[in-house]
Coordinates of C-alpha atoms and ligand atoms in Angstrom, one line a residue:
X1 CA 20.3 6.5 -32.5
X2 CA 17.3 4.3 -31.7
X3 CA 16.1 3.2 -28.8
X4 CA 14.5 -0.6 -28.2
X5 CA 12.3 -1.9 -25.2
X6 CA 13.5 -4.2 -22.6
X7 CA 11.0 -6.8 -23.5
X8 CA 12.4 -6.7 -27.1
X9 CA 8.9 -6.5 -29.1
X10 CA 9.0 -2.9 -29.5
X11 CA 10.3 -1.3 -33.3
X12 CA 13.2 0.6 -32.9
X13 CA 12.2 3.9 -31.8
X14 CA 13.5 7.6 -32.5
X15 CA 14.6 9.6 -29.4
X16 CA 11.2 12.1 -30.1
X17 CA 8.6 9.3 -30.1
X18 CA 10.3 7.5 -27.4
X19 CA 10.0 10.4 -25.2
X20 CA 6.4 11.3 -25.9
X21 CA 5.4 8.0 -25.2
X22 CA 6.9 7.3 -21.8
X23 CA 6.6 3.2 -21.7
X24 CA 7.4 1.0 -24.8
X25 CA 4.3 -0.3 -26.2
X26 CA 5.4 -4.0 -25.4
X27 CA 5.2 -2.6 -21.7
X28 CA 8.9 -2.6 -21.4
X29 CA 11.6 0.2 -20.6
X30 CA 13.0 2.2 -23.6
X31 CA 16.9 1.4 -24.0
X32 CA 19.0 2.8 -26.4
X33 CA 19.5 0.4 -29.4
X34 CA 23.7 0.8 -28.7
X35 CA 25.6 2.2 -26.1
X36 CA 27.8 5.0 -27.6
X37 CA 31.8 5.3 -26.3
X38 CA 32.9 8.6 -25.1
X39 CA 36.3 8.8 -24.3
X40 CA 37.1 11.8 -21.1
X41 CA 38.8 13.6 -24.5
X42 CA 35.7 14.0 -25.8
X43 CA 35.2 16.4 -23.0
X44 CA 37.8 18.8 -23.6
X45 CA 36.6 22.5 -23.9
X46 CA 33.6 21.7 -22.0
X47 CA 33.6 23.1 -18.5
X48 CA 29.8 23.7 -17.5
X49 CA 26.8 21.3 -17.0
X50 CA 25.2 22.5 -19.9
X51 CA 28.4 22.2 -22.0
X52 CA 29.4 18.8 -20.7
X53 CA 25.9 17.9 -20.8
X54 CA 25.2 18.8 -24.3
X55 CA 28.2 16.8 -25.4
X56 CA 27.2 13.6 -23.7
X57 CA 23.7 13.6 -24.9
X58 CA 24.8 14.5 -28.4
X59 CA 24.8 10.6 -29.4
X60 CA 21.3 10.0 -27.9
X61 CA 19.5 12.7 -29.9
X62 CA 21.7 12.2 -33.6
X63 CA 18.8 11.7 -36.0
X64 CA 16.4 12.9 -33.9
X65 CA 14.5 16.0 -34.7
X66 CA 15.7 17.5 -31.8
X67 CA 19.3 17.0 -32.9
X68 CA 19.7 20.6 -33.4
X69 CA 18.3 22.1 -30.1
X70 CA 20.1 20.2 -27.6
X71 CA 22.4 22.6 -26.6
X72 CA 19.4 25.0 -26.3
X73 CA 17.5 22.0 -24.5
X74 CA 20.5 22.0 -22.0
X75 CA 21.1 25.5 -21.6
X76 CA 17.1 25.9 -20.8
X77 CA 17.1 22.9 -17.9
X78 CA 20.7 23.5 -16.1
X79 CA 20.0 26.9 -15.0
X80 CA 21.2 25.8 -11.8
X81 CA 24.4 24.2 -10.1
X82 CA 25.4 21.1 -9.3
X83 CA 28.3 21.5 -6.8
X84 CA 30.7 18.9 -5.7
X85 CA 32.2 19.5 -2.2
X86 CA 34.2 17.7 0.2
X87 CA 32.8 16.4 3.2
X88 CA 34.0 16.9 6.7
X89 CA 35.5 13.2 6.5
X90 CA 38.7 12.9 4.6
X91 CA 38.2 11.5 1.0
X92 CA 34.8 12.2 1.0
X93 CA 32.8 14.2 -0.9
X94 CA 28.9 15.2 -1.5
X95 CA 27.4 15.9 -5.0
X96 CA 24.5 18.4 -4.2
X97 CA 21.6 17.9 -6.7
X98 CA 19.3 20.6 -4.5
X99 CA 19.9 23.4 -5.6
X100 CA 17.0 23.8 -8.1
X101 CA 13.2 25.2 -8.1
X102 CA 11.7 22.4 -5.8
X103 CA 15.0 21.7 -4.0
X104 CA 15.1 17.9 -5.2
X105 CA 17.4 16.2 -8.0
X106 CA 13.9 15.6 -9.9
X107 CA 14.5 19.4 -10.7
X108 CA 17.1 17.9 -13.6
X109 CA 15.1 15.4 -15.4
X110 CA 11.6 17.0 -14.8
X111 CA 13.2 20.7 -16.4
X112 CA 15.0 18.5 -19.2
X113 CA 11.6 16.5 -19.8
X114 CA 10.2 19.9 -20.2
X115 CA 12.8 21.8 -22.6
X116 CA 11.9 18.7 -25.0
X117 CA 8.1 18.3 -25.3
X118 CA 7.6 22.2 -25.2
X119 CA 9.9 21.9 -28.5
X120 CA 8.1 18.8 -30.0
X121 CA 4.5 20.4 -28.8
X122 CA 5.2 24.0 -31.2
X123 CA 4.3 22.0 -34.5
X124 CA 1.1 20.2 -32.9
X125 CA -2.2 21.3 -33.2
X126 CA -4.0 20.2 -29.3
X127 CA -2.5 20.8 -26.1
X128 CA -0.6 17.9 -23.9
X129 CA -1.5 16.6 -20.5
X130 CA 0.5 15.0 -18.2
X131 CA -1.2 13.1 -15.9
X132 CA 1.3 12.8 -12.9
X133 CA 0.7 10.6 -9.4
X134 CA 3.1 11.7 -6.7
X135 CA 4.2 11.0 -3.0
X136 CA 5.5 14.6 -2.9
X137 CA 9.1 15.4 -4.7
X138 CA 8.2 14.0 -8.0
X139 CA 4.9 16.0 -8.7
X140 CA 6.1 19.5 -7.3
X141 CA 9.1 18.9 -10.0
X142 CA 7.1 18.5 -12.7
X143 CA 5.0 21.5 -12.1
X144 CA 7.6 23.6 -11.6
X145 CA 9.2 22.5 -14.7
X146 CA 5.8 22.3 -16.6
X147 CA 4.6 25.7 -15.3
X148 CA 3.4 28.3 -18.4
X149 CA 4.7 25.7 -21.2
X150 CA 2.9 26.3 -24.0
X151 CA 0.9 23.8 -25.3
X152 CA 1.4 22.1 -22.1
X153 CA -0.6 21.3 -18.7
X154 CA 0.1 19.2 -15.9
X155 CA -2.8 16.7 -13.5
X156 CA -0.7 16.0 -10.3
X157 CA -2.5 14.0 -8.4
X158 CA -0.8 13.1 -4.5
X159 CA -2.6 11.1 -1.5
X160 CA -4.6 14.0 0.5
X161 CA -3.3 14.0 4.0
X162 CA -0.1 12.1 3.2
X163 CA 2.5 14.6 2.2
X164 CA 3.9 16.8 4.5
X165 CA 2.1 20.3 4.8
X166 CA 5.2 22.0 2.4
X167 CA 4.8 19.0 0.0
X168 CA 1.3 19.8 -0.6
X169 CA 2.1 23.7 -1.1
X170 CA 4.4 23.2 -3.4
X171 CA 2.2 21.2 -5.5
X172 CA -0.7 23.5 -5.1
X173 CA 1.0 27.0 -5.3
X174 CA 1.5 27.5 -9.4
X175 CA -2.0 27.8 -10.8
X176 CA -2.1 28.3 -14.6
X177 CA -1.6 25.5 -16.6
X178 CA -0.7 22.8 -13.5
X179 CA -3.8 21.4 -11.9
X180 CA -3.7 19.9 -8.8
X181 CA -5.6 17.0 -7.3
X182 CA -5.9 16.5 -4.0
X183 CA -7.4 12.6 -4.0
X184 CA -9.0 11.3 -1.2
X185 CA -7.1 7.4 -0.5
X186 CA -3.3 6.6 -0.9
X187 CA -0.5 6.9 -3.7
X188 CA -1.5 3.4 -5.0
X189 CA -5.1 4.8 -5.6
X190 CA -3.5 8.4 -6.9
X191 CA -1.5 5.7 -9.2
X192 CA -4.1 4.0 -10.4
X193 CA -6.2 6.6 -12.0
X194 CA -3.3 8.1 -13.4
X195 CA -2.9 4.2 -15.5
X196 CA -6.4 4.1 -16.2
X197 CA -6.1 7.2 -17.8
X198 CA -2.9 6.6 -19.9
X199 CA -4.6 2.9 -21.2
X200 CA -7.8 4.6 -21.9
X201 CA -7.5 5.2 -25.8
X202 CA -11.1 6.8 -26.3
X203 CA -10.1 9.5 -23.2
X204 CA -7.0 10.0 -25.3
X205 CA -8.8 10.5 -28.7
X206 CA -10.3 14.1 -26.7
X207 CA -7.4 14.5 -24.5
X208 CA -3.8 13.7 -25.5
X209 CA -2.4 12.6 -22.7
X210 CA 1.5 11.6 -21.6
X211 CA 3.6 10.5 -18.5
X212 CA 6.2 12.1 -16.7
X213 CA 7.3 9.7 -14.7
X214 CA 10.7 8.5 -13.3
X215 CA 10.9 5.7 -16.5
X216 CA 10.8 8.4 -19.1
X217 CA 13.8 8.7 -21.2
X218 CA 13.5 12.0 -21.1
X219 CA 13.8 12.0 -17.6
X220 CA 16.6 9.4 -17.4
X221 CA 19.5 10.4 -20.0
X222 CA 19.5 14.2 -18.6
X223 CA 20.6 12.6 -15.1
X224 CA 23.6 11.5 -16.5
X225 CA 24.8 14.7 -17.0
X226 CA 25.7 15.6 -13.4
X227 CA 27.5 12.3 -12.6
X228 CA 29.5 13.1 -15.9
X229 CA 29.9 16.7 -15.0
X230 CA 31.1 15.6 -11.4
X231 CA 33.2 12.7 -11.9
X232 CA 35.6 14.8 -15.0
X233 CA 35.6 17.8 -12.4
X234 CA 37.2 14.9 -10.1
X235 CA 39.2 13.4 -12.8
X236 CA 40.7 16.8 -13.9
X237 CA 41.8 18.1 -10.7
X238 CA 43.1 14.6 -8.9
X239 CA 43.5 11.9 -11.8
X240 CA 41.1 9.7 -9.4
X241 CA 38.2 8.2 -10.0
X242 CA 35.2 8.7 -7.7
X243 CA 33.3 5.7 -6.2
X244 CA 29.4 6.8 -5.7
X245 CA 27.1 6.0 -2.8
X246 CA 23.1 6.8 -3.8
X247 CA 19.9 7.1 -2.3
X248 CA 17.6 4.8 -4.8
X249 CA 13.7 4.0 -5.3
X250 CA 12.9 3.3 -8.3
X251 CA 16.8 3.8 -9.3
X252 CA 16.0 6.4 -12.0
X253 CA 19.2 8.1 -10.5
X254 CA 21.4 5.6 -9.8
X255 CA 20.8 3.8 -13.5
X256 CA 21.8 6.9 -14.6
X257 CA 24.4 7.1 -13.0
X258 CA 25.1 3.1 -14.2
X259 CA 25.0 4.6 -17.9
X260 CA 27.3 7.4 -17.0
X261 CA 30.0 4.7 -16.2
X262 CA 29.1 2.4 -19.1
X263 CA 29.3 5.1 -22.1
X264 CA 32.8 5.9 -20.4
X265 CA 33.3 8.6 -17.4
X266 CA 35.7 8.3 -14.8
X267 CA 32.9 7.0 -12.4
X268 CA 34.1 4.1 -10.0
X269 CA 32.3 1.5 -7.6
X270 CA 28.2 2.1 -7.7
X271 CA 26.6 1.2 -3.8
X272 CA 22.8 1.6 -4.1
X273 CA 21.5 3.3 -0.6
X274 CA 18.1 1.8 0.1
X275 CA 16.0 2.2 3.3
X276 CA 13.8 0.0 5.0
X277 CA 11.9 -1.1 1.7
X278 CA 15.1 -3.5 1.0
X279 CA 14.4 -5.4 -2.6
X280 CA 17.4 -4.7 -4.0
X281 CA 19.6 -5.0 -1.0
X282 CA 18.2 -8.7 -0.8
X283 CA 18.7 -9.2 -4.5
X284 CA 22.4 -8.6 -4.1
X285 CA 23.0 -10.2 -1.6
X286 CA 21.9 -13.8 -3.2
X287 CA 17.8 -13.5 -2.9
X288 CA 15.7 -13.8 -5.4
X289 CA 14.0 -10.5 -6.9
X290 CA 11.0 -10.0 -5.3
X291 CA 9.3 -7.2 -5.6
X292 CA 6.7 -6.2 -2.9
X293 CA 4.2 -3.5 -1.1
X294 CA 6.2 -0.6 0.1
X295 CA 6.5 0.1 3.9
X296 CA 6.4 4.1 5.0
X297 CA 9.7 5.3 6.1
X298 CA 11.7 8.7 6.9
X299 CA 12.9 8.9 3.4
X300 CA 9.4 8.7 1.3
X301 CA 10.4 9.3 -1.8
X302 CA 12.5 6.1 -1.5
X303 CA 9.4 4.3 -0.5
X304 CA 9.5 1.7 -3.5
X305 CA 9.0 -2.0 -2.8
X306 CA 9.1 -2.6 -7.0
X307 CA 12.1 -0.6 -8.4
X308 CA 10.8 0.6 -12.1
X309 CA 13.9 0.9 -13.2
X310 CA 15.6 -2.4 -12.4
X311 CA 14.7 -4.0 -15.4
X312 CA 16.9 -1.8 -17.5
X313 CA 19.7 -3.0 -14.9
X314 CA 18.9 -6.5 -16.2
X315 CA 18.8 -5.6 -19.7
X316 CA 22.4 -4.2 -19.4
X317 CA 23.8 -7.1 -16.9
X318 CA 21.8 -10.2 -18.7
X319 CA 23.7 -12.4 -16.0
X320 CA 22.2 -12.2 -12.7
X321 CA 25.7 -13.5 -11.6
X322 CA 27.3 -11.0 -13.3
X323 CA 24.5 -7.9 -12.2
X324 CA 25.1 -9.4 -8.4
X325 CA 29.3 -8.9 -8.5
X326 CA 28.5 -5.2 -10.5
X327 CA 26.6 -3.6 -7.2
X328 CA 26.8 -3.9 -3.2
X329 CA 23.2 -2.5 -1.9
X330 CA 22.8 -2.0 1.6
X331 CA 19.5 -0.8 3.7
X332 CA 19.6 2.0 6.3
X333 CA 16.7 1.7 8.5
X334 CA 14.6 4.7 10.0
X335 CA 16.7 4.5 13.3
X336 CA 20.0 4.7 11.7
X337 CA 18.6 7.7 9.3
X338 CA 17.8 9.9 12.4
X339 CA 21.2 8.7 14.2
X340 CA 22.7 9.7 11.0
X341 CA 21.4 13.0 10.5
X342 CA 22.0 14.1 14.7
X343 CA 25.5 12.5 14.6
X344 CA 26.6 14.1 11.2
X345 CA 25.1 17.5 12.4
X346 CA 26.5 17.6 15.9
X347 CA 30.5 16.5 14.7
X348 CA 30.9 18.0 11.9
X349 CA 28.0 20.9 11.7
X350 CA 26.3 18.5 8.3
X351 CA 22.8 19.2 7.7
X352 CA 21.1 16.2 5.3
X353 CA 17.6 15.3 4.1
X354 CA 16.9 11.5 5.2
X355 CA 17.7 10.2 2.2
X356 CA 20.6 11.6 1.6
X357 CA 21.4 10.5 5.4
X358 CA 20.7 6.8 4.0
X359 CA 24.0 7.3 1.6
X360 CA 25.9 9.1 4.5
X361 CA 25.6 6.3 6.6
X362 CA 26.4 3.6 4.2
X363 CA 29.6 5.5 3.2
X364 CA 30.5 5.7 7.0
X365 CA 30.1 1.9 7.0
X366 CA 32.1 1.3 3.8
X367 CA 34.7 3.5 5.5
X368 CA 34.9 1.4 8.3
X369 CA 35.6 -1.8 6.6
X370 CA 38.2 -0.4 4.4
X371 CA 37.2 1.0 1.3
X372 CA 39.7 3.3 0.1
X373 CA 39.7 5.8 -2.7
X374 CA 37.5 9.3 -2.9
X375 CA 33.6 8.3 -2.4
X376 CA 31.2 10.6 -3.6
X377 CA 27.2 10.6 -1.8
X378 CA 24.5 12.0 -3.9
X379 CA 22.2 14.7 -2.0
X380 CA 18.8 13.9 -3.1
X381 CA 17.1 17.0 -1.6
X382 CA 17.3 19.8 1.0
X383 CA 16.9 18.9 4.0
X384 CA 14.4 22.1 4.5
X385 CA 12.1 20.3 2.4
X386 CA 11.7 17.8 5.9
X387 CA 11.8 20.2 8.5
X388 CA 9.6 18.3 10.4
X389 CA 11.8 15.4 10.5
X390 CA 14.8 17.1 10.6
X391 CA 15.4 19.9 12.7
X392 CA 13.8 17.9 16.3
X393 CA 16.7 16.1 15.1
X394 CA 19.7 18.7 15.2
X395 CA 17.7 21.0 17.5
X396 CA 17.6 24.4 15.2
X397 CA 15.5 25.3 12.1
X398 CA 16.8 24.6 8.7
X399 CA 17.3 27.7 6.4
X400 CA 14.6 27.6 3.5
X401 CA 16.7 28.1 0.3
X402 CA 15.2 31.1 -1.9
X403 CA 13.5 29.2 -4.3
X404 CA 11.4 26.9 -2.3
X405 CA 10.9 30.0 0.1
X406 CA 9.3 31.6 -3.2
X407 CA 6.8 28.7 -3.5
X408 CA 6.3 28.6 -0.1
X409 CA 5.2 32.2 0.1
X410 CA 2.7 32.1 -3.1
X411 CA -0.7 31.1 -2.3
X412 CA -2.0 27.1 -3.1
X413 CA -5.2 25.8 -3.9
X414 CA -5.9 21.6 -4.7
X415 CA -9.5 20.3 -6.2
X416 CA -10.7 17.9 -4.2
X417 CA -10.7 14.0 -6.0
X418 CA -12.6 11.0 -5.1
X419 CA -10.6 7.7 -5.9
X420 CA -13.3 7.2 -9.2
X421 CA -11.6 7.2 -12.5
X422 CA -15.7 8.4 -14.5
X423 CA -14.8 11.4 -12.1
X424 CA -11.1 11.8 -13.0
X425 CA -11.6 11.0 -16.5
X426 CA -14.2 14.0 -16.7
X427 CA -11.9 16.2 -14.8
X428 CA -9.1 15.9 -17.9
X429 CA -12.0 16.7 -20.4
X430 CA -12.8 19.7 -18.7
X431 CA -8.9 20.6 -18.6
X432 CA -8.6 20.5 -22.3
X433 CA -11.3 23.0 -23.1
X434 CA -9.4 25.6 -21.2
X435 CA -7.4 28.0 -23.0
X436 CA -4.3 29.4 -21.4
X437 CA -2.7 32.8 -22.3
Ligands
PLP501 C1 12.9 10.4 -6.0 C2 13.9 10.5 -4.8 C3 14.8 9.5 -4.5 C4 14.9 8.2 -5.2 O1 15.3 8.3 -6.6 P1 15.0 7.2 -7.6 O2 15.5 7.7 -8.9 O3 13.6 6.9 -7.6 O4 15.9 6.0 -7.2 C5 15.8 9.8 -3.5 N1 15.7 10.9 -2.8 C6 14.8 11.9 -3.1 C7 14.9 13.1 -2.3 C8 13.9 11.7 -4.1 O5 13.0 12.7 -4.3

């Protein structure tokens, strides 16, 4: 299989290299040349993530030098479930994606990402950077999946003052090989260095440097896994497809979930849950796409006013006609999220992160103009990773999960980062002399 960029004036590119580099060189998205056709057959025999994993990835990496490791690759990142249970509303049901290190779904791609470029980094002869900016869950994944890789190290770089106080430990508690920068200005400025850095070819020529951010492949194709994973359990048991409602930014997630469907599992309707930041919502509904700054909301890491990812929604629905009657978006506003999140708790006992409260919501109003079928919302993250927000809300703490209760108890330490990319820039040289065990 080779993959092609979105913009079309990119070679075709093998699975490897199109990981490693992150963006196409044309700028564009990485797409894979043809979709393959999996038929729920296929499946048979394969019960667990990894399993079902392994087999719908197979087509993606044939060629590739990974070919051979993939069941390995699997087996290392799905260490952790992926339960589908019902809700307390007939007919509905809630994929739960938080049950990994840093209690986000970001804990799949970012520990998939990982498994690969450890394996591709054993024949090479410098280490790897990757230069990460983050608004909190993105940046915490990646170190977690990152931390004591060989021939691997991690610059997170996140806003300092502007992610909530367990954010910031999480991004500052592993040490070793993960560096983090605490910058002094917003996400757009942590952003921005983190470009200059990855455009900078004489930087690169000392310091190998790659992405990790939600447009890498190697991010993207390991989400399909659990939508596949979910959607046969469904199949199996009831012979019924299930319809999806999910919380979307930069719709790394729900494309994923978009793929999932088009290669050929039992997945049904696709409703894209946006808050206030409402692009896509407007796009299908008739608008033009325009994208636009990003306005602060109770669900941050859905704080996108340019969705990265909807250009490979074009380049797989070439009619905007046809991309409009493929999707229903809706937006769920801040006042509706915390209405949401009280009601949900105080009927029915539900405990959900804002952004998963976004999906809720929207299900609840799909519900009530008649959709039928089983409807599935995707839980983005534990809601104990915004306590702050949360538990005013229902009126009791929220129990930490184990794993982010670990991070929480190990100490965390951030370098202090002007917004000045001759400063950052020297920062990464210093990085690569170090020499981890
Ligand atoms: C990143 C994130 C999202 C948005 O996912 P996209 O892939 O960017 O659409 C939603 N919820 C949580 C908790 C996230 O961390």
């Amino acid at each position: 299989m080779k993959f092609v960029s979105t913009r079309g004036s990119t070679p075709p590119t093998g699975l490897s290299a199109a990981i490693a580099a992150g963006l196409a060189p044309d700028g564009g998205l990485y797409v894979p040349q043809q979709l393959p056709a999996l038929d729920i057959a296929d499946f048979d025999g394969c019960d667990t993530l990894a399993q079902i994993a392994t087999r719908l990835l197979q087509p993606f990496f044939a060629g590739d030098p990974l070919q051979g490791e993939l069941a390995a690759i699997c087996t290392e990142a799905f260490d952790f479930p992926a339960p589908l249970n019902a809700l307390a509303t007939p007919q509905d049901y809630v994929l739960e994606l938080i049950h990994g290190p840093t209690a986000a779904f970001k804990d799949f791609g970012a520990r998939f990402l990982a498994a690969c470029l450890s394996r591709l980094q054993r024949a090479a002869t410098r280490p790897l950077t990757i230069v990460v900016a983050t608004s909190g869950d993105t940046g915490a994944a990646v170190a977690a999946a990152f931390h004591r890789q060989p021939g691997l190290r991690v610059a997170v770089l996140y806003p300092d003052g502007r992610v909530s106080p367990r954010q910031a430990h999480q991004l500052g508690c592993f040490g070793d090989n993960i560096h983090s920068y605490k910058v002094s200005g917003s996400f757009d400025d942590c952003q921005s260095l983190v470009k200059q850095a990855l455009n900078d070819a004489s930087l690169q020529k000392q310091v190998p440097l790659s992405s990790a951010n939600s447009i890498s492949l190697g991010r993207l194709l390991p989400q399909m896994s659990y939508y596949a994973a979910a959607s046969l359990a469904h199949w199996r048991r009831h012979a019924r497809v299930l319809n999806w409602v999910i919380p979307t930014g930069n719709l790394g997630n729900a494309f994923a979930a978009v793929l999932a469907r088009a290669v050929g599992l039992p997945l049904g309707r696709i409703v894209l849950a946006s808050n206030a930041n409402d692009v896509l919502p407007q796009f299908f509904s008739g608008a033009d796409y325009t994208p636009r700054a990003s306005i602060a909301t109770l669900a941050n890491a859905m704080d996108v006013g340019a969705p990265s990812n909807f250009e490979r929604l074009r380049w797989l629905y070439p009619d905007a006609a046809e991309l409009r009657g493929a999707f229903v978006a809706a937006s769920v506003d801040d006042a509706a999220i915390s209405e949401t999140i009280q009601r949900r708790y105080r009927d029915h006992g539900e405990v959900f992160c804002p952004h998963t409260a976004t999906a809720v919501k929207l299900l609840e109003d799909l519900r009530r103009d008649g959709a039928d079928g089983d409807w599935c919302v995707v839980a983005t993250a534990h809601p104990a990773k915004f306590e702050s927000i949360v538990e005013p809300l229902i009126g009791r703490a929220v129990e930490i999960p184990p794993a982010l209760a670990g991070l929480l108890q190990r100490p965390a330490r951030a370098q202090p980062l002007a917004p000045d990319y001759a400063d950052f820039s020297a920062q990464l040289q210093q990085l690569q002399e170090i020499i981890f065990p």
